[in-house]
Amino acid sequence: MSASHSPQEREKLLQSIVQSLQSKYSPNGCSESATPGRFCESCAQLEAVDEDLFAHLKEVNKLLRKRTETKERVNQHHDRVTRRLPVEVVSYIFSIYTDDLNSAFDPRNPIVKPGPLLLGAVSRSWRRAAFSTPKLWNTISIQILSNDNLTTKVELTKEWLDRSRQLPLNLSLFYQTSDMVESEHDALAPLFSMLQSLSPRWSMLVLRIPPMLFPTFIGEVTCAPILQTLKLIDDSSGEGYFSLNTPLLRHLDMQLSIPISEIFIEWSTLTSVETDWVTTRDFLDVLRFSETLESFRVSSLVKDQSHSPPTTISLTHSALRELHLETYGQGMLPRSELVAMLNLVTFPSLEKFRYHSGGANSFPNSAAIPFHALSLSTYPF
C-alpha cells in the first residue's frame, strides 16, 4: 500500500477488501462451459483466486481487529481532553455541556438533544468519562410515540437513570393520544412502575399526558419528598385529578383545563404559580391556600360557571410581589366581576402588576384601589 495514499483512500480500500471477502464467488456451473455444472476456464481461475483470498481471511480479520485497537489508542493519544486533564476536570466540562443543553428545555417541545450520548459516541475514553459522571444523567425527557416499543423504552430509560446514581431527578414525560383505551393503560404500566420506584428522587416533574392518566402515573406513590417543580401540561379537555404529598414544592405550572380543585398537593409551600383557565373562585382559593406565594401568573381568567354564591370574604396576601392577569379568549371575565374580585384582595408587598385583555378591555380604574401601595418599580399595563 503506497504511503502516498490519503487516510480516506486507505479506509475505502480496506472496506472494499472486506466487502469482497464477504461475497464468495460460488456459481452453480457456467453457461460457457461445455460440461453442465462445471466452470469455464475463466470462472475456474476466479474461483481459485477466491479460494486464495479466503485462505487469508482469518489473518485479514485479525489485522482489522488489531487496526481497530490501534486506532483507538491513536485517538486517545491525540485527545487533548481526556489525555491531559484529570478525569474530575473532564467530568466537570461534560457537566457544563449537558447543563447548557438542559437549560433550553421547553416542556411544550419534548425533543431534547441527547447530550450525554453524543459525548459517549466520540471515543472510548469519552464514553468512559461520560458514563461515570452521574450529573450527566439526572435529567431525561421521555417521549412516547404511538408506534414505540415500550419494552425497549423502559430498558433504555432504566439504563439512562441508573447512571445518575442517587442524584435528584428532573423528569419529563410526553405522551398524547386522541383516543385513550384501557389497553394503553396496561402498556404504559411497566414504564410508570419504573418511574414510581424513583419518586423519592423526583426534583422536577413535567407531565404532558392526558389528565385521565395522572392516577395511573402516580400509582401507589403517596409522597414525593424532594419535589420542587411540578408542571402539568395538556392540550385536550379531558378530566382527571392529581394527588400527591409534596412537602417541598415551590413552583407549580398548570397548563390544562381541569379545575384547581382537582389538584391535591401542598399549596402552603408554593412561591410561584403559573396557570391557565382560572375562575375567580380558584384565584382567591390559591391566594388563601398559598400564604408564601410570591409570583402568580394567570393566562386566562374566566367567568365562574358554577351556581354557588360568589365569595365575598376579603383577604390580605402579604407575600405576593408579582401578579400577571390575562382575561381574553373564550369565557372572558366581565369587567364587573374583575372589579369585584380585585376589591376583595390587598397586596401590601406587590411590586409588579400586569393586566392584559387582548385589546378588548382596558384595566378598570375602579379596580386600582387595592394596588395603592405599589412601589415605584410597578408597571400596571
CSV table of N, CA and C in Angstrom, one decimal, residues 167-255:
chain,number,residue,atom,x,y,z
A,167,LEU,N,-28.6,10.9,42.5
A,167,LEU,CA,-28.9,12.3,42.4
A,167,LEU,C,-30.4,12.6,42.2
A,168,PRO,N,-30.8,13.8,42.6
A,168,PRO,CA,-32.2,14.2,42.4
A,168,PRO,C,-32.5,14.2,40.9
A,169,LEU,N,-33.7,13.9,40.5
A,169,LEU,CA,-34.0,13.7,39.1
A,169,LEU,C,-34.9,14.7,38.5
A,170,ASN,N,-34.7,15.1,37.3
A,170,ASN,CA,-35.5,16.0,36.5
A,170,ASN,C,-36.2,15.2,35.4
A,171,LEU,N,-37.4,14.9,35.5
A,171,LEU,CA,-38.1,14.0,34.6
A,171,LEU,C,-39.2,14.8,33.8
A,172,SER,N,-39.2,14.5,32.5
A,172,SER,CA,-40.2,15.0,31.6
A,172,SER,C,-40.8,13.8,30.8
A,173,LEU,N,-42.1,13.7,30.9
A,173,LEU,CA,-42.8,12.6,30.2
A,173,LEU,C,-43.9,13.2,29.2
A,174,PHE,N,-43.7,12.9,28.0
A,174,PHE,CA,-44.7,13.3,26.9
A,174,PHE,C,-45.4,12.2,26.3
A,175,TYR,N,-46.7,12.1,26.4
A,175,TYR,CA,-47.5,11.1,25.8
A,175,TYR,C,-48.9,11.7,25.5
A,176,GLN,N,-49.3,11.6,24.3
A,176,GLN,CA,-50.6,12.2,23.9
A,176,GLN,C,-51.3,11.3,22.9
A,177,THR,N,-52.5,11.1,23.1
A,177,THR,CA,-53.3,10.3,22.2
A,177,THR,C,-54.7,10.9,22.1
A,178,SER,N,-55.3,10.7,20.9
A,178,SER,CA,-56.7,11.3,20.7
A,178,SER,C,-57.8,10.3,21.2
A,179,ASP,N,-57.4,9.1,21.4
A,179,ASP,CA,-58.5,8.1,21.8
A,179,ASP,C,-57.8,7.1,22.8
A,180,MET,N,-57.9,7.4,24.0
A,180,MET,CA,-57.3,6.6,25.0
A,180,MET,C,-58.1,5.3,25.3
A,181,VAL,N,-57.5,4.2,25.3
A,181,VAL,CA,-58.2,2.9,25.6
A,181,VAL,C,-57.5,2.2,26.7
A,182,GLU,N,-58.2,1.3,27.3
A,182,GLU,CA,-57.7,0.6,28.5
A,182,GLU,C,-56.4,-0.1,28.3
A,183,SER,N,-56.2,-0.7,27.1
A,183,SER,CA,-55.0,-1.4,26.8
A,183,SER,C,-53.8,-0.5,26.8
A,184,GLU,N,-54.0,0.8,26.5
A,184,GLU,CA,-52.8,1.7,26.6
A,184,GLU,C,-52.4,1.9,28.1
A,185,HIS,N,-53.4,1.9,29.0
A,185,HIS,CA,-53.0,2.0,30.4
A,185,HIS,C,-52.1,0.8,30.8
A,186,ASP,N,-52.5,-0.4,30.3
A,186,ASP,CA,-51.7,-1.6,30.7
A,186,ASP,C,-50.3,-1.5,30.0
A,187,ALA,N,-50.3,-1.0,28.8
A,187,ALA,CA,-49.0,-1.0,28.1
A,187,ALA,C,-48.0,0.0,28.8
A,188,LEU,N,-48.6,1.1,29.3
A,188,LEU,CA,-47.7,2.1,30.0
A,188,LEU,C,-47.3,1.7,31.4
A,189,ALA,N,-48.0,0.7,32.0
A,189,ALA,CA,-47.8,0.3,33.4
A,189,ALA,C,-46.3,0.0,33.7
A,190,PRO,N,-45.5,-0.7,32.9
A,190,PRO,CA,-44.1,-1.0,33.2
A,190,PRO,C,-43.3,0.3,33.3
A,191,LEU,N,-43.5,1.2,32.4
A,191,LEU,CA,-42.7,2.4,32.4
A,191,LEU,C,-43.1,3.3,33.6
A,192,PHE,N,-44.4,3.4,33.9
A,192,PHE,CA,-44.9,4.1,35.1
A,192,PHE,C,-44.4,3.5,36.3
A,193,SER,N,-44.4,2.2,36.4
A,193,SER,CA,-43.9,1.5,37.6
A,193,SER,C,-42.4,1.8,37.9
A,194,MET,N,-41.6,1.8,36.8
A,194,MET,CA,-40.2,2.1,37.0
A,194,MET,C,-40.0,3.5,37.5
A,195,LEU,N,-40.7,4.4,36.9
A,195,LEU,CA,-40.6,5.8,37.4
A,195,LEU,C,-41.1,6.0,38.8
A,196,GLN,N,-42.2,5.3,39.1
A,196,GLN,CA,-42.7,5.4,40.5
A,196,GLN,C,-41.7,5.0,41.5
A,197,SER,N,-40.9,4.0,41.2
A,197,SER,CA,-39.8,3.5,42.1
A,197,SER,C,-38.8,4.6,42.4
A,198,LEU,N,-38.7,5.6,41.5
A,198,LEU,CA,-37.7,6.6,41.7
A,198,LEU,C,-38.4,7.9,42.3
A,199,SER,N,-39.6,7.8,42.8
A,199,SER,CA,-40.3,9.0,43.3
A,199,SER,C,-39.6,9.7,44.5
A,200,PRO,N,-38.8,9.0,45.3
A,200,PRO,CA,-38.1,9.7,46.4
A,200,PRO,C,-37.0,10.7,45.8
A,201,ARG,N,-36.7,10.5,44.5
A,201,ARG,CA,-35.6,11.4,43.9
A,201,ARG,C,-36.2,12.4,42.9
A,202,TRP,N,-37.5,12.4,42.7
A,202,TRP,CA,-38.1,13.4,41.8
A,202,TRP,C,-37.8,14.8,42.4
A,203,SER,N,-37.2,15.7,41.6
A,203,SER,CA,-36.9,17.1,41.9
A,203,SER,C,-37.7,18.0,41.0
A,204,MET,N,-37.8,17.7,39.7
A,204,MET,CA,-38.6,18.4,38.8
A,204,MET,C,-39.4,17.3,38.0
A,205,LEU,N,-40.7,17.5,37.9
A,205,LEU,CA,-41.6,16.6,37.2
A,205,LEU,C,-42.5,17.4,36.2
A,206,VAL,N,-42.3,17.0,34.9
A,206,VAL,CA,-43.1,17.6,33.8
A,206,VAL,C,-43.9,16.5,33.2
A,207,LEU,N,-45.2,16.6,33.3
A,207,LEU,CA,-46.1,15.6,32.7
A,207,LEU,C,-47.0,16.3,31.6
A,208,ARG,N,-46.7,15.9,30.4
A,208,ARG,CA,-47.6,16.3,29.3
A,208,ARG,C,-48.3,15.0,28.8
A,209,ILE,N,-49.2,14.6,29.6
A,209,ILE,CA,-50.0,13.4,29.4
A,209,ILE,C,-51.5,13.8,29.7
A,210,PRO,N,-52.4,13.0,29.1
A,210,PRO,CA,-53.9,13.2,29.4
A,210,PRO,C,-54.1,13.2,30.9
A,211,PRO,N,-54.9,14.1,31.4
A,211,PRO,CA,-55.2,14.1,32.9
A,211,PRO,C,-55.7,12.8,33.4
A,212,MET,N,-56.5,12.0,32.6
A,212,MET,CA,-57.0,10.8,33.0
A,212,MET,C,-55.9,9.8,33.3
A,213,LEU,N,-54.7,10.0,32.9
A,213,LEU,CA,-53.5,9.2,33.2
A,213,LEU,C,-52.8,9.5,34.5
A,214,PHE,N,-53.1,10.7,35.1
A,214,PHE,CA,-52.5,11.1,36.3
A,214,PHE,C,-52.5,10.0,37.4
A,215,PRO,N,-53.7,9.5,37.7
A,215,PRO,CA,-53.7,8.4,38.8
A,215,PRO,C,-52.9,7.2,38.4
A,216,THR,N,-52.9,6.8,37.1
A,216,THR,CA,-52.1,5.7,36.7
A,216,THR,C,-50.6,6.0,36.8
A,217,PHE,N,-50.2,7.2,36.5
A,217,PHE,CA,-48.8,7.5,36.6
A,217,PHE,C,-48.4,7.5,38.1
A,218,ILE,N,-49.2,8.1,39.0
A,218,ILE,CA,-48.9,8.2,40.4
A,218,ILE,C,-48.9,6.8,41.0
A,219,GLY,N,-49.9,6.0,40.7
A,219,GLY,CA,-50.0,4.6,41.2
A,219,GLY,C,-50.1,4.6,42.7
A,220,GLU,N,-49.3,3.9,43.4
A,220,GLU,CA,-49.3,3.8,44.9
A,220,GLU,C,-48.4,4.8,45.6
A,221,VAL,N,-47.8,5.7,44.8
A,221,VAL,CA,-46.9,6.7,45.4
A,221,VAL,C,-47.8,7.7,46.1
A,222,THR,N,-47.4,8.0,47.3
A,222,THR,CA,-48.2,8.9,48.2
A,222,THR,C,-47.4,10.2,48.4
A,223,CYS,N,-46.1,10.2,48.3
A,223,CYS,CA,-45.2,11.3,48.6
A,223,CYS,C,-44.0,11.4,47.7
A,224,ALA,N,-43.8,12.7,47.3
A,224,ALA,CA,-42.5,13.0,46.5
A,224,ALA,C,-41.8,14.0,47.4
A,225,PRO,N,-40.9,13.5,48.3
A,225,PRO,CA,-40.4,14.3,49.4
A,225,PRO,C,-39.5,15.4,49.0
A,226,ILE,N,-38.8,15.4,47.8
A,226,ILE,CA,-37.9,16.5,47.4
A,226,ILE,C,-38.4,17.2,46.2
A,227,LEU,N,-39.6,16.9,45.7
A,227,LEU,CA,-40.1,17.6,44.5
A,227,LEU,C,-40.3,19.1,44.7
A,228,GLN,N,-39.6,19.8,43.8
A,228,GLN,CA,-39.7,21.3,44.0
A,228,GLN,C,-40.4,22.0,42.8
A,229,THR,N,-40.4,21.3,41.6
A,229,THR,CA,-41.1,21.9,40.5
A,229,THR,C,-42.0,20.9,39.8
A,230,LEU,N,-43.3,21.3,39.6
A,230,LEU,CA,-44.3,20.4,39.0
A,230,LEU,C,-45.0,21.2,37.9
A,231,LYS,N,-44.9,20.6,36.7
A,231,LYS,CA,-45.6,21.1,35.5
A,231,LYS,C,-46.5,20.1,34.9
A,232,LEU,N,-47.8,20.5,34.8
A,232,LEU,CA,-48.9,19.7,34.3
A,232,LEU,C,-49.4,20.3,33.0
A,233,ILE,N,-49.2,19.7,31.9
A,233,ILE,CA,-49.5,20.3,30.6
A,233,ILE,C,-50.3,19.3,29.8
A,234,ASP,N,-51.4,19.8,29.2
A,234,ASP,CA,-52.2,19.0,28.3
A,234,ASP,C,-53.1,19.9,27.4
A,235,ASP,N,-53.2,19.6,26.1
A,235,ASP,CA,-53.9,20.4,25.2
A,235,ASP,C,-55.3,20.0,25.0
A,236,SER,N,-55.7,18.8,25.6
A,236,SER,CA,-57.1,18.3,25.4
A,236,SER,C,-58.0,18.9,26.5
A,237,SER,N,-59.2,18.4,26.5
A,237,SER,CA,-60.2,18.9,27.5
A,237,SER,C,-60.6,17.7,28.4
A,238,GLY,N,-59.7,16.7,28.6
A,238,GLY,CA,-60.1,15.6,29.4
A,238,GLY,C,-60.2,15.9,30.9
A,239,GLU,N,-60.8,14.9,31.6
A,239,GLU,CA,-61.0,15.1,33.0
A,239,GLU,C,-60.0,14.2,33.7
A,240,GLY,N,-59.7,14.6,35.0
A,240,GLY,CA,-58.7,13.8,35.8
A,240,GLY,C,-58.4,14.6,37.1
A,241,TYR,N,-57.6,14.0,37.9
A,241,TYR,CA,-57.1,14.6,39.1
A,241,TYR,C,-55.7,14.2,39.4
A,242,PHE,N,-55.0,15.1,40.2
A,242,PHE,CA,-53.6,14.8,40.5
A,242,PHE,C,-53.5,14.9,42.1
A,243,SER,N,-53.1,13.8,42.7
A,243,SER,CA,-53.0,13.8,44.2
A,243,SER,C,-51.6,13.3,44.6
A,244,LEU,N,-50.9,14.1,45.3
A,244,LEU,CA,-49.5,13.7,45.8
A,244,LEU,C,-49.1,14.6,46.9
A,245,ASN,N,-48.5,14.0,47.9
A,245,ASN,CA,-48.0,14.8,49.0
A,245,ASN,C,-46.6,15.4,48.6
A,246,THR,N,-46.5,16.7,48.6
A,246,THR,CA,-45.3,17.4,48.1
A,246,THR,C,-44.8,18.4,49.1
A,247,PRO,N,-44.1,18.0,50.2
A,247,PRO,CA,-43.8,18.9,51.3
A,247,PRO,C,-42.8,20.0,50.9
A,248,LEU,N,-42.0,19.9,49.8
A,248,LEU,CA,-41.0,20.9,49.4
A,248,LEU,C,-41.4,21.6,48.1
A,249,LEU,N,-42.6,21.4,47.6
A,249,LEU,CA,-43.0,22.0,46.3
A,249,LEU,C,-42.9,23.5,46.4
A,250,ARG,N,-42.2,24.1,45.4
A,250,ARG,CA,-42.1,25.6,45.3
A,250,ARG,C,-42.7,26.2,44.1
A,251,HIS,N,-42.7,25.4,43.0
A,251,HIS,CA,-43.1,26.0,41.7
A,251,HIS,C,-44.2,25.1,41.0
A,252,LEU,N,-45.3,25.7,40.7
A,252,LEU,CA,-46.4,24.9,40.1
A,252,LEU,C,-46.8,25.6,38.8
A,253,ASP,N,-46.8,24.8,37.7
A,253,ASP,CA,-47.2,25.3,36.4
A,253,ASP,C,-48.3,24.4,35.8
A,254,MET,N,-49.5,24.9,35.7
A,254,MET,CA,-50.6,24.2,35.2
A,254,MET,C,-51.2,24.7,33.9
A,255,GLN,N,-50.9,24.1,32.8
A,255,GLN,CA,-51.4,24.5,31.5
A,255,GLN,C,-52.4,23.4,31.0
